[in-house]
Every structure is written in C-alpha cells, then in structure tokens.
Amino acid sequence: MQLDEVTISRAILETHAEISSRYLDLDIAIVGGGPSGLVCAALAAEDGRKVAVIEKKLSVGGGMWGGGMTFPRIVVQEEGKRLLDQFGIRSRVYKPGYHVASSVESVAKLTAAACDAGAEFFNLTSVEDVVIKEDGRVSGLVITTSPVEMTGLHVDPLTLAAKVTVDATGHDAVVAHCVLRKGGDITIHGESFMWAERAETNIINHTREIFPGLIACGMAANAVAGEARMGPVFGGMLLSGEHAAVLAREISERV
Ligand code: 48F
C-alpha cells in the first residue's frame, strides 16, 4: 500500500476546497452547533436542502457535553421525550415527566443525525458579521477561522450567502448582536434569571424570525426575548431546534 504525505495533504486541501466552495451558497446557515443547532440541522437538511452548521469551537455540542455542572447527564421533560426517541437517544425515567439521558450520547447521536441528513459542518469557523443589502435581509455571513479570531490577527474574512440564517449561538446570541451593532432594527432584551419551567414553556414562542432572514433558536431565542434561563433541562433546546427547522425551511422556499 502506498502512502505519500504530500498526497495526504493534497487530499485534504482539494476535498475541503471543493466542499467549502460548494457551501458558500446555502439554503440554511446554522450558526452554532449546540443542541438546538444540531436538531435544527438534522431536520432542516432532510430532502436535499443545502444546510451548513458553522461552529467556532473544535467540537460541536456546545453546552450539552458537560450536562449539569460537569456531570454528564441531561434532563428532558415529557414534551421533548419524543425527540430523544426520534434520534435514538436512550433515556430513563427519574420521576414522571423527568427523563434522564447521557449528555455525551445526546451530542453524538444528534451530530450523527445531522450528518446523515446531509448537513455539512464547518468547525473552527467563527461568524463575525452579517451581510445586509438593499432588501434589508440578512443574506449572508462574514466568517473567519477561530485561530484568527483568538489571536486577533489582522486578516480579512470571507463571506458566504444564505437564504436564511439561524442564530443558535446560545446565551450570547452572537448573530443578533452583529445585526444590532451595525444599526439593524432589532431589540435584544438579554437573558433573565433562572426559572426552568417558564423558560422551557416560552422558548417555542421566542423561536422566530427576529429580523428578516434571521431566526433565533435555542438559548439565543430566550436571550433576545428577555426570557429566563433554564439550566441543564434540554427539552426546550430540542423543541426549539425542531421549530427553527420548520421556519427555516419555509423561509428558504420563499426567498
Ligand atoms: O450554547 P449552546 O449549547 O447553545 P444552545 O443550542 O443550547 C444551550 C444549552 O447548551 C445550555 C442551556 C440549555 O439548557 O442553557 O446552555 O442554545 O451552543 C452554542 C454554540 O454556538 C457556538 C458555540 O461555540 C457553541 O458551540 N458559537 C458561539 N458563537 C459563535 C459560535 C460564532 N460567532 N460563530 C460560530 N459559532
């Protein structure tokens, strides 16, 4: 068997160049690969839509890996249990209405589902700005590599186009803040105190198009709306991702 180092390098460079250049023009861009972004990717990518998850860290999974306070278990309430089942995530009943799953299995299976559905992943890639032109919509994203962002090097970014963008960046609602920073007509109320039941109940209403072409999803949706936080109960994240996928598919068809 032949193994040549330069051929290995060329295989990586040429394959990545081909795939990333094809994905510079997306139906749905999902910023953030936490639980809500992963569910959104898995459900939005079905039937051939061009969907990519842009994740600034090395690994996707966001705040789900660590479960509650580093103990790798998550709680999902009754409403979200069907999504655990849909993605083949095993769980056990702690008390009626409290389903407990492994956080590691949850990240792994949601990620696998998104891959199987056809979503593409761009990790170590950070969104730093949005494209808004005369139609007043978020129609693209300005991206850089995370090492460039972390080192603060003065390197110009690249840009991709997307019919619709999902802000799934968690508590920081990064994409919404990009719009606000440049004067976009958007109000970000900021996250409120811990109140799990309220936060989990209201998150679906907050998962909506918060600016033309931009959907807030997961904890970003609650942060924009001034809603409470909820800690390591994850049903709302899964349900929000599901709802964002439906909205993103509808909007991408209209554009
Ligand atoms: O924070 P995160 O897990 O978001 P989520 O899907 O879930 C929230 C829960 O984990 C938890 C909670 C609910 O129980 O309160 O916190 O709403 O994942 C957000 C992802 O977005 C990435 C970040 O690295 C993380 O993986 N991200 C953040 N900023 C950027 C980004 C950026 N500028 N570009 C790309 N990815």
PDB file of C-alpha atoms and ligand atoms in Angstrom:
ATOM      1  CA  MET A   1       0.000   0.000   0.000  1.00  0.00           C
ATOM      2  CA  GLN A   2       1.338   3.426  -0.975  1.00  0.00           C
ATOM      3  CA  LEU A   3       1.081   6.332   1.432  1.00  0.00           C
ATOM      4  CA  ASP A   4       2.603   9.602   0.413  1.00  0.00           C
ATOM      5  CA  GLU A   5       2.470  12.594   2.787  1.00  0.00           C
ATOM      6  CA  VAL A   6       2.006  15.149   0.040  1.00  0.00           C
ATOM      7  CA  THR A   7      -0.901  13.171  -1.382  1.00  0.00           C
ATOM      8  CA  ILE A   8      -2.495  13.136   2.082  1.00  0.00           C
ATOM      9  CA  SER A   9      -2.128  16.925   2.266  1.00  0.00           C
ATOM     10  CA  ARG A  10      -3.480  17.358  -1.244  1.00  0.00           C
ATOM     11  CA  ALA A  11      -6.458  15.108  -0.470  1.00  0.00           C
ATOM     12  CA  ILE A  12      -7.385  17.331   2.468  1.00  0.00           C
ATOM     13  CA  LEU A  13      -6.847  20.642   0.695  1.00  0.00           C
ATOM     14  CA  GLU A  14      -8.560  19.752  -2.575  1.00  0.00           C
ATOM     15  CA  THR A  15     -11.523  17.996  -0.936  1.00  0.00           C
ATOM     16  CA  HIS A  16     -12.087  20.824   1.529  1.00  0.00           C
ATOM     17  CA  ALA A  17     -11.751  23.441  -1.198  1.00  0.00           C
ATOM     18  CA  GLU A  18     -14.367  21.638  -3.311  1.00  0.00           C
ATOM     19  CA  ILE A  19     -16.851  21.182  -0.444  1.00  0.00           C
ATOM     20  CA  SER A  20     -16.408  24.598   1.148  1.00  0.00           C
ATOM     21  CA  SER A  21     -16.702  26.377  -2.179  1.00  0.00           C
ATOM     22  CA  ARG A  22     -19.956  24.473  -2.911  1.00  0.00           C
ATOM     23  CA  TYR A  23     -21.278  25.511   0.514  1.00  0.00           C
ATOM     24  CA  LEU A  24     -20.564  29.218   0.049  1.00  0.00           C
ATOM     25  CA  ASP A  25     -24.132  29.494  -1.229  1.00  0.00           C
ATOM     26  CA  LEU A  26     -26.511  27.986   1.311  1.00  0.00           C
ATOM     27  CA  ASP A  27     -30.202  27.450   1.738  1.00  0.00           C
ATOM     28  CA  ILE A  28     -29.866  27.492   5.526  1.00  0.00           C
ATOM     29  CA  ALA A  29     -26.864  28.599   7.592  1.00  0.00           C
ATOM     30  CA  ILE A  30     -26.954  27.477  11.215  1.00  0.00           C
ATOM     31  CA  VAL A  31     -24.543  29.379  13.417  1.00  0.00           C
ATOM     32  CA  GLY A  32     -23.624  27.319  16.468  1.00  0.00           C
ATOM     33  CA  GLY A  33     -23.544  23.561  16.856  1.00  0.00           C
ATOM     34  CA  GLY A  34     -25.080  23.245  20.315  1.00  0.00           C
ATOM     35  CA  PRO A  35     -28.137  21.049  20.910  1.00  0.00           C
ATOM     36  CA  SER A  36     -30.629  23.427  19.283  1.00  0.00           C
ATOM     37  CA  GLY A  37     -28.406  23.979  16.227  1.00  0.00           C
ATOM     38  CA  LEU A  38     -27.797  20.247  15.812  1.00  0.00           C
ATOM     39  CA  VAL A  39     -31.504  19.386  15.928  1.00  0.00           C
ATOM     40  CA  CYS A  40     -32.217  22.218  13.526  1.00  0.00           C
ATOM     41  CA  ALA A  41     -29.515  20.931  11.151  1.00  0.00           C
ATOM     42  CA  ALA A  42     -30.751  17.350  11.281  1.00  0.00           C
ATOM     43  CA  LEU A  43     -34.333  18.337  10.499  1.00  0.00           C
ATOM     44  CA  ALA A  44     -33.641  21.180   8.058  1.00  0.00           C
ATOM     45  CA  ALA A  45     -31.253  19.182   5.886  1.00  0.00           C
ATOM     46  CA  GLU A  46     -33.705  16.419   5.073  1.00  0.00           C
ATOM     47  CA  ASP A  47     -34.748  16.170   1.401  1.00  0.00           C
ATOM     48  CA  GLY A  48     -31.661  17.779  -0.015  1.00  0.00           C
ATOM     49  CA  ARG A  49     -31.616  21.341   1.268  1.00  0.00           C
ATOM     50  CA  LYS A  50     -28.129  22.806   1.411  1.00  0.00           C
ATOM     51  CA  VAL A  51     -27.564  23.261   5.143  1.00  0.00           C
ATOM     52  CA  ALA A  52     -24.343  24.008   6.999  1.00  0.00           C
ATOM     53  CA  VAL A  53     -23.501  24.296  10.676  1.00  0.00           C
ATOM     54  CA  ILE A  54     -20.826  26.891  11.398  1.00  0.00           C
ATOM     55  CA  GLU A  55     -19.194  26.238  14.744  1.00  0.00           C
ATOM     56  CA  LYS A  56     -16.385  28.285  16.212  1.00  0.00           C
ATOM     57  CA  LYS A  57     -15.037  25.589  18.520  1.00  0.00           C
ATOM     58  CA  LEU A  58     -13.162  22.410  17.639  1.00  0.00           C
ATOM     59  CA  SER A  59     -16.148  20.284  18.591  1.00  0.00           C
ATOM     60  CA  VAL A  60     -19.872  20.710  18.196  1.00  0.00           C
ATOM     61  CA  GLY A  61     -22.188  20.048  21.137  1.00  0.00           C
ATOM     62  CA  GLY A  62     -21.997  23.452  22.815  1.00  0.00           C
ATOM     63  CA  GLY A  63     -23.194  23.420  26.407  1.00  0.00           C
ATOM     64  CA  MET A  64     -24.565  19.907  26.265  1.00  0.00           C
ATOM     65  CA  TRP A  65     -21.344  17.898  26.731  1.00  0.00           C
ATOM     66  CA  GLY A  66     -20.970  18.864  30.369  1.00  0.00           C
ATOM     67  CA  GLY A  67     -24.549  18.039  31.414  1.00  0.00           C
ATOM     68  CA  GLY A  68     -25.227  19.712  34.759  1.00  0.00           C
ATOM     69  CA  MET A  69     -22.159  21.146  36.480  1.00  0.00           C
ATOM     70  CA  THR A  70     -19.845  18.668  34.676  1.00  0.00           C
ATOM     71  CA  PHE A  71     -21.982  15.616  35.496  1.00  0.00           C
ATOM     72  CA  PRO A  72     -22.686  14.192  32.031  1.00  0.00           C
ATOM     73  CA  ARG A  73     -26.448  13.742  32.320  1.00  0.00           C
ATOM     74  CA  ILE A  74     -29.212  15.893  30.926  1.00  0.00           C
ATOM     75  CA  VAL A  75     -32.873  16.088  31.896  1.00  0.00           C
ATOM     76  CA  VAL A  76     -35.568  16.242  29.246  1.00  0.00           C
ATOM     77  CA  GLN A  77     -39.154  16.860  30.211  1.00  0.00           C
ATOM     78  CA  GLU A  78     -42.129  14.986  28.796  1.00  0.00           C
ATOM     79  CA  GLU A  79     -42.650  17.345  25.826  1.00  0.00           C
ATOM     80  CA  GLY A  80     -39.145  16.686  24.493  1.00  0.00           C
ATOM     81  CA  LYS A  81     -39.054  12.927  25.051  1.00  0.00           C
ATOM     82  CA  ARG A  82     -40.329  12.146  21.547  1.00  0.00           C
ATOM     83  CA  LEU A  83     -37.250  13.899  20.113  1.00  0.00           C
ATOM     84  CA  LEU A  84     -34.937  11.783  22.285  1.00  0.00           C
ATOM     85  CA  ASP A  85     -36.707   8.757  20.816  1.00  0.00           C
ATOM     86  CA  GLN A  86     -36.623  10.140  17.267  1.00  0.00           C
ATOM     87  CA  PHE A  87     -32.840  10.473  17.443  1.00  0.00           C
ATOM     88  CA  GLY A  88     -32.351   7.115  19.175  1.00  0.00           C
ATOM     89  CA  ILE A  89     -31.075   8.679  22.412  1.00  0.00           C
ATOM     90  CA  ARG A  90     -31.633   6.284  25.300  1.00  0.00           C
ATOM     91  CA  SER A  91     -33.132   7.668  28.494  1.00  0.00           C
ATOM     92  CA  ARG A  92     -34.549   6.532  31.787  1.00  0.00           C
ATOM     93  CA  VAL A  93     -37.403   7.914  33.829  1.00  0.00           C
ATOM     94  CA  TYR A  94     -36.258   9.532  37.064  1.00  0.00           C
ATOM     95  CA  LYS A  95     -39.754  10.607  38.123  1.00  0.00           C
ATOM     96  CA  PRO A  96     -42.842  11.015  35.916  1.00  0.00           C
ATOM     97  CA  GLY A  97     -42.023  13.734  33.384  1.00  0.00           C
ATOM     98  CA  TYR A  98     -38.260  13.757  34.068  1.00  0.00           C
ATOM     99  CA  HIS A  99     -36.257  11.765  31.500  1.00  0.00           C
ATOM    100  CA  VAL A 100     -32.509  11.490  32.046  1.00  0.00           C
ATOM    101  CA  ALA A 101     -30.059  10.852  29.183  1.00  0.00           C
ATOM    102  CA  SER A 102     -26.297  10.806  28.720  1.00  0.00           C
ATOM    103  CA  SER A 103     -25.060  14.185  27.530  1.00  0.00           C
ATOM    104  CA  VAL A 104     -22.295  12.516  25.508  1.00  0.00           C
ATOM    105  CA  GLU A 105     -24.675  10.112  23.777  1.00  0.00           C
ATOM    106  CA  SER A 106     -27.015  13.022  23.078  1.00  0.00           C
ATOM    107  CA  VAL A 107     -24.343  15.116  21.360  1.00  0.00           C
ATOM    108  CA  ALA A 108     -23.034  12.120  19.412  1.00  0.00           C
ATOM    109  CA  LYS A 109     -26.428  10.999  18.141  1.00  0.00           C
ATOM    110  CA  LEU A 110     -27.667  14.487  17.244  1.00  0.00           C
ATOM    111  CA  THR A 111     -24.418  15.115  15.367  1.00  0.00           C
ATOM    112  CA  ALA A 112     -24.670  11.786  13.551  1.00  0.00           C
ATOM    113  CA  ALA A 113     -28.291  12.531  12.611  1.00  0.00           C
ATOM    114  CA  ALA A 114     -27.311  15.921  11.173  1.00  0.00           C
ATOM    115  CA  CYS A 115     -24.503  14.291   9.146  1.00  0.00           C
ATOM    116  CA  ASP A 116     -26.803  11.523   7.910  1.00  0.00           C
ATOM    117  CA  ALA A 117     -29.424  14.071   6.863  1.00  0.00           C
ATOM    118  CA  GLY A 118     -26.791  15.766   4.679  1.00  0.00           C
ATOM    119  CA  ALA A 119     -25.829  18.814   6.742  1.00  0.00           C
ATOM    120  CA  GLU A 120     -22.218  19.933   6.291  1.00  0.00           C
ATOM    121  CA  PHE A 121     -20.087  21.075   9.241  1.00  0.00           C
ATOM    122  CA  PHE A 122     -17.557  23.890   9.322  1.00  0.00           C
ATOM    123  CA  ASN A 123     -15.916  23.800  12.717  1.00  0.00           C
ATOM    124  CA  LEU A 124     -13.189  26.181  13.889  1.00  0.00           C
ATOM    125  CA  THR A 125     -15.078  28.805  11.903  1.00  0.00           C
ATOM    126  CA  SER A 126     -16.390  31.892  13.600  1.00  0.00           C
ATOM    127  CA  VAL A 127     -19.140  34.224  12.398  1.00  0.00           C
ATOM    128  CA  GLU A 128     -18.109  37.827  12.962  1.00  0.00           C
ATOM    129  CA  ASP A 129     -20.592  39.844  10.920  1.00  0.00           C
ATOM    130  CA  VAL A 130     -23.629  39.631   8.640  1.00  0.00           C
ATOM    131  CA  VAL A 131     -24.396  40.727   5.094  1.00  0.00           C
ATOM    132  CA  ILE A 132     -27.396  43.063   4.750  1.00  0.00           C
ATOM    133  CA  LYS A 133     -28.012  44.764   1.396  1.00  0.00           C
ATOM    134  CA  GLU A 134     -30.820  46.830  -0.153  1.00  0.00           C
ATOM    135  CA  ASP A 135     -33.512  44.233   0.531  1.00  0.00           C
ATOM    136  CA  GLY A 136     -32.855  44.693   4.271  1.00  0.00           C
ATOM    137  CA  ARG A 137     -32.462  40.960   4.929  1.00  0.00           C
ATOM    138  CA  VAL A 138     -29.643  39.007   6.498  1.00  0.00           C
ATOM    139  CA  SER A 139     -28.485  37.383   3.266  1.00  0.00           C
ATOM    140  CA  GLY A 140     -25.036  36.161   4.239  1.00  0.00           C
ATOM    141  CA  LEU A 141     -22.395  35.766   6.915  1.00  0.00           C
ATOM    142  CA  VAL A 142     -18.872  37.045   7.353  1.00  0.00           C
ATOM    143  CA  ILE A 143     -16.651  34.243   8.599  1.00  0.00           C
ATOM    144  CA  THR A 144     -13.122  33.777   9.783  1.00  0.00           C
ATOM    145  CA  THR A 145     -11.171  30.885  11.221  1.00  0.00           C
ATOM    146  CA  SER A 146     -11.279  30.664  15.007  1.00  0.00           C
ATOM    147  CA  PRO A 147      -7.477  30.776  15.406  1.00  0.00           C
ATOM    148  CA  VAL A 148      -7.503  34.119  13.585  1.00  0.00           C
ATOM    149  CA  GLU A 149     -10.256  35.367  15.878  1.00  0.00           C
ATOM    150  CA  MET A 150      -8.492  34.096  19.015  1.00  0.00           C
ATOM    151  CA  THR A 151      -5.131  35.620  18.122  1.00  0.00           C
ATOM    152  CA  GLY A 152      -6.637  38.879  16.931  1.00  0.00           C
ATOM    153  CA  LEU A 153      -4.586  38.768  13.739  1.00  0.00           C
ATOM    154  CA  HIS A 154      -5.481  41.413  11.193  1.00  0.00           C
ATOM    155  CA  VAL A 155      -6.700  39.083   8.453  1.00  0.00           C
ATOM    156  CA  ASP A 156      -9.660  39.846   6.220  1.00  0.00           C
ATOM    157  CA  PRO A 157     -12.543  37.365   6.482  1.00  0.00           C
ATOM    158  CA  LEU A 158     -14.501  35.510   3.801  1.00  0.00           C
ATOM    159  CA  THR A 159     -18.235  35.707   3.111  1.00  0.00           C
ATOM    160  CA  LEU A 160     -20.933  33.158   2.377  1.00  0.00           C
ATOM    161  CA  ALA A 161     -24.511  33.614   1.186  1.00  0.00           C
ATOM    162  CA  ALA A 162     -27.553  32.071   2.873  1.00  0.00           C
ATOM    163  CA  LYS A 163     -31.257  32.324   2.128  1.00  0.00           C
ATOM    164  CA  VAL A 164     -31.901  32.117   5.851  1.00  0.00           C
ATOM    165  CA  THR A 165     -29.657  32.143   8.918  1.00  0.00           C
ATOM    166  CA  VAL A 166     -30.362  30.533  12.270  1.00  0.00           C
ATOM    167  CA  ASP A 167     -28.737  32.115  15.310  1.00  0.00           C
ATOM    168  CA  ALA A 168     -28.085  29.091  17.527  1.00  0.00           C
ATOM    169  CA  THR A 169     -25.129  30.612  19.361  1.00  0.00           C
ATOM    170  CA  GLY A 170     -26.613  30.161  22.833  1.00  0.00           C
ATOM    171  CA  HIS A 171     -26.628  32.684  25.656  1.00  0.00           C
ATOM    172  CA  ASP A 172     -24.594  35.271  23.694  1.00  0.00           C
ATOM    173  CA  ALA A 173     -26.965  35.473  20.679  1.00  0.00           C
ATOM    174  CA  VAL A 174     -23.949  36.445  18.590  1.00  0.00           C
ATOM    175  CA  VAL A 175     -25.600  36.898  15.193  1.00  0.00           C
ATOM    176  CA  ALA A 176     -28.421  39.008  16.619  1.00  0.00           C
ATOM    177  CA  HIS A 177     -25.780  41.197  18.250  1.00  0.00           C
ATOM    178  CA  CYS A 178     -23.980  41.571  14.897  1.00  0.00           C
ATOM    179  CA  VAL A 179     -27.215  42.975  13.428  1.00  0.00           C
ATOM    180  CA  LEU A 180     -27.754  45.290  16.401  1.00  0.00           C
ATOM    181  CA  ARG A 181     -24.143  46.520  16.440  1.00  0.00           C
ATOM    182  CA  LYS A 182     -24.427  47.752  12.854  1.00  0.00           C
ATOM    183  CA  GLY A 183     -27.704  49.563  13.494  1.00  0.00           C
ATOM    184  CA  GLY A 184     -30.211  46.896  12.467  1.00  0.00           C
ATOM    185  CA  ASP A 185     -33.717  47.355  13.840  1.00  0.00           C
ATOM    186  CA  ILE A 186     -33.652  44.627  16.441  1.00  0.00           C
ATOM    187  CA  THR A 187     -34.149  44.638  20.209  1.00  0.00           C
ATOM    188  CA  ILE A 188     -32.165  42.275  22.397  1.00  0.00           C
ATOM    189  CA  HIS A 189     -33.566  42.208  25.901  1.00  0.00           C
ATOM    190  CA  GLY A 190     -30.916  39.922  27.402  1.00  0.00           C
ATOM    191  CA  GLU A 191     -31.377  36.755  29.357  1.00  0.00           C
ATOM    192  CA  SER A 192     -33.262  36.817  32.641  1.00  0.00           C
ATOM    193  CA  PHE A 193     -32.926  34.846  35.894  1.00  0.00           C
ATOM    194  CA  MET A 194     -33.110  31.075  36.251  1.00  0.00           C
ATOM    195  CA  TRP A 195     -36.706  29.850  36.000  1.00  0.00           C
ATOM    196  CA  ALA A 196     -36.682  26.476  34.279  1.00  0.00           C
ATOM    197  CA  GLU A 197     -40.396  25.892  33.798  1.00  0.00           C
ATOM    198  CA  ARG A 198     -41.082  29.341  32.414  1.00  0.00           C
ATOM    199  CA  ALA A 199     -38.024  29.321  30.147  1.00  0.00           C
ATOM    200  CA  GLU A 200     -38.862  25.886  28.755  1.00  0.00           C
ATOM    201  CA  THR A 201     -42.520  26.743  28.215  1.00  0.00           C
ATOM    202  CA  ASN A 202     -41.892  30.012  26.398  1.00  0.00           C
ATOM    203  CA  ILE A 203     -38.928  29.100  24.219  1.00  0.00           C
ATOM    204  CA  ILE A 204     -41.029  27.923  21.284  1.00  0.00           C
ATOM    205  CA  ASN A 205     -42.771  31.325  21.049  1.00  0.00           C
ATOM    206  CA  HIS A 206     -39.390  33.027  21.144  1.00  0.00           C
ATOM    207  CA  THR A 207     -38.050  30.808  18.351  1.00  0.00           C
ATOM    208  CA  ARG A 208     -38.987  33.051  15.458  1.00  0.00           C
ATOM    209  CA  GLU A 209     -37.697  35.276  12.676  1.00  0.00           C
ATOM    210  CA  ILE A 210     -36.326  38.149  14.757  1.00  0.00           C
ATOM    211  CA  PHE A 211     -35.067  40.111  11.750  1.00  0.00           C
ATOM    212  CA  PRO A 212     -35.696  39.444   8.047  1.00  0.00           C
ATOM    213  CA  GLY A 213     -33.691  36.353   7.157  1.00  0.00           C
ATOM    214  CA  LEU A 214     -32.615  35.638  10.747  1.00  0.00           C
ATOM    215  CA  ILE A 215     -34.233  33.108  13.085  1.00  0.00           C
ATOM    216  CA  ALA A 216     -33.322  32.933  16.776  1.00  0.00           C
ATOM    217  CA  CYS A 217     -33.146  29.410  18.130  1.00  0.00           C
ATOM    218  CA  GLY A 218     -32.291  27.731  21.433  1.00  0.00           C
ATOM    219  CA  MET A 219     -30.917  29.846  24.244  1.00  0.00           C
ATOM    220  CA  ALA A 220     -30.290  32.688  21.782  1.00  0.00           C
ATOM    221  CA  ALA A 221     -34.073  32.935  21.311  1.00  0.00           C
ATOM    222  CA  ASN A 222     -34.613  33.331  25.049  1.00  0.00           C
ATOM    223  CA  ALA A 223     -31.742  35.796  25.361  1.00  0.00           C
ATOM    224  CA  VAL A 224     -33.160  38.008  22.608  1.00  0.00           C
ATOM    225  CA  ALA A 225     -36.631  37.874  24.164  1.00  0.00           C
ATOM    226  CA  GLY A 226     -35.505  38.685  27.723  1.00  0.00           C
ATOM    227  CA  GLU A 227     -36.681  35.254  28.818  1.00  0.00           C
ATOM    228  CA  ALA A 228     -35.423  33.223  31.786  1.00  0.00           C
ATOM    229  CA  ARG A 229     -32.618  30.658  31.652  1.00  0.00           C
ATOM    230  CA  MET A 230     -33.247  27.028  32.472  1.00  0.00           C
ATOM    231  CA  GLY A 231     -30.039  25.164  33.322  1.00  0.00           C
ATOM    232  CA  PRO A 232     -29.496  21.518  32.367  1.00  0.00           C
ATOM    233  CA  VAL A 233     -33.004  20.702  31.207  1.00  0.00           C
ATOM    234  CA  PHE A 234     -32.770  20.316  27.430  1.00  0.00           C
ATOM    235  CA  GLY A 235     -36.243  19.562  26.082  1.00  0.00           C
ATOM    236  CA  GLY A 236     -36.705  23.207  25.120  1.00  0.00           C
ATOM    237  CA  MET A 237     -33.436  23.199  23.161  1.00  0.00           C
ATOM    238  CA  LEU A 238     -34.531  20.163  21.147  1.00  0.00           C
ATOM    239  CA  LEU A 239     -38.029  21.543  20.545  1.00  0.00           C
ATOM    240  CA  SER A 240     -36.680  24.971  19.622  1.00  0.00           C
ATOM    241  CA  GLY A 241     -34.315  23.388  17.094  1.00  0.00           C
ATOM    242  CA  GLU A 242     -37.222  21.483  15.609  1.00  0.00           C
ATOM    243  CA  HIS A 243     -39.357  24.623  15.329  1.00  0.00           C
ATOM    244  CA  ALA A 244     -36.474  26.623  13.842  1.00  0.00           C
ATOM    245  CA  ALA A 245     -36.019  23.933  11.176  1.00  0.00           C
ATOM    246  CA  VAL A 246     -39.663  24.248  10.115  1.00  0.00           C
ATOM    247  CA  LEU A 247     -39.405  28.050   9.959  1.00  0.00           C
ATOM    248  CA  ALA A 248     -36.072  27.975   8.120  1.00  0.00           C
ATOM    249  CA  ARG A 249     -37.402  25.593   5.504  1.00  0.00           C
ATOM    250  CA  GLU A 250     -40.488  27.771   4.937  1.00  0.00           C
ATOM    251  CA  ILE A 251     -38.469  30.975   4.662  1.00  0.00           C
ATOM    252  CA  SER A 252     -35.821  29.458   2.386  1.00  0.00           C
ATOM    253  CA  GLU A 253     -38.574  28.408  -0.027  1.00  0.00           C
ATOM    254  CA  ARG A 254     -39.922  31.972  -0.232  1.00  0.00           C
ATOM    255  CA  VAL A 255     -36.573  33.682  -0.909  1.00  0.00           C
TER     256      VAL A 255
HETATM  257  O1  48F B   1     -24.558  27.311  23.984  1.00  0.00           O
HETATM  258  P1  48F B   1     -25.052  26.241  23.086  1.00  0.00           P
HETATM  259  O2  48F B   1     -25.094  24.862  23.613  1.00  0.00           O
HETATM  260  O3  48F B   1     -26.479  26.739  22.527  1.00  0.00           O
HETATM  261  P2  48F B   1     -27.964  26.133  22.552  1.00  0.00           P
HETATM  262  O4  48F B   1     -28.148  25.164  21.454  1.00  0.00           O
HETATM  263  O5  48F B   1     -28.033  25.318  23.927  1.00  0.00           O
HETATM  264  C1  48F B   1     -27.920  25.935  25.169  1.00  0.00           C
HETATM  265  C2  48F B   1     -27.568  24.864  26.188  1.00  0.00           C
HETATM  266  O6  48F B   1     -26.353  24.251  25.862  1.00  0.00           O
HETATM  267  C3  48F B   1     -27.492  25.378  27.628  1.00  0.00           C
HETATM  268  C4  48F B   1     -28.790  25.817  28.178  1.00  0.00           C
HETATM  269  C5  48F B   1     -29.999  24.993  27.978  1.00  0.00           C
HETATM  270  O7  48F B   1     -30.116  24.034  28.893  1.00  0.00           O
HETATM  271  O8  48F B   1     -28.882  26.833  28.797  1.00  0.00           O
HETATM  272  O9  48F B   1     -26.561  26.424  27.708  1.00  0.00           O
HETATM  273  O10 48F B   1     -28.853  27.289  22.640  1.00  0.00           O
HETATM  274  O11 48F B   1     -24.189  26.211  21.762  1.00  0.00           O
HETATM  275  C6  48F B   1     -23.909  27.393  21.050  1.00  0.00           C
HETATM  276  C7  48F B   1     -22.779  27.097  20.094  1.00  0.00           C
HETATM  277  O12 48F B   1     -22.548  28.245  19.300  1.00  0.00           O
HETATM  278  C8  48F B   1     -21.146  28.378  19.088  1.00  0.00           C
HETATM  279  C9  48F B   1     -20.550  27.933  20.425  1.00  0.00           C
HETATM  280  O13 48F B   1     -19.187  27.574  20.304  1.00  0.00           O
HETATM  281  C10 48F B   1     -21.450  26.764  20.813  1.00  0.00           C
HETATM  282  O14 48F B   1     -20.959  25.534  20.354  1.00  0.00           O
HETATM  283  N1  48F B   1     -20.847  29.771  18.718  1.00  0.00           N
HETATM  284  C11 48F B   1     -20.904  30.850  19.549  1.00  0.00           C
HETATM  285  N2  48F B   1     -20.522  31.953  18.874  1.00  0.00           N
HETATM  286  C12 48F B   1     -20.235  31.568  17.605  1.00  0.00           C
HETATM  287  C13 48F B   1     -20.449  30.168  17.521  1.00  0.00           C
HETATM  288  C14 48F B   1     -19.771  32.257  16.447  1.00  0.00           C
HETATM  289  N3  48F B   1     -19.529  33.578  16.449  1.00  0.00           N
HETATM  290  N4  48F B   1     -19.564  31.544  15.316  1.00  0.00           N
HETATM  291  C15 48F B   1     -19.803  30.212  15.297  1.00  0.00           C
HETATM  292  N5  48F B   1     -20.222  29.510  16.384  1.00  0.00           N
END
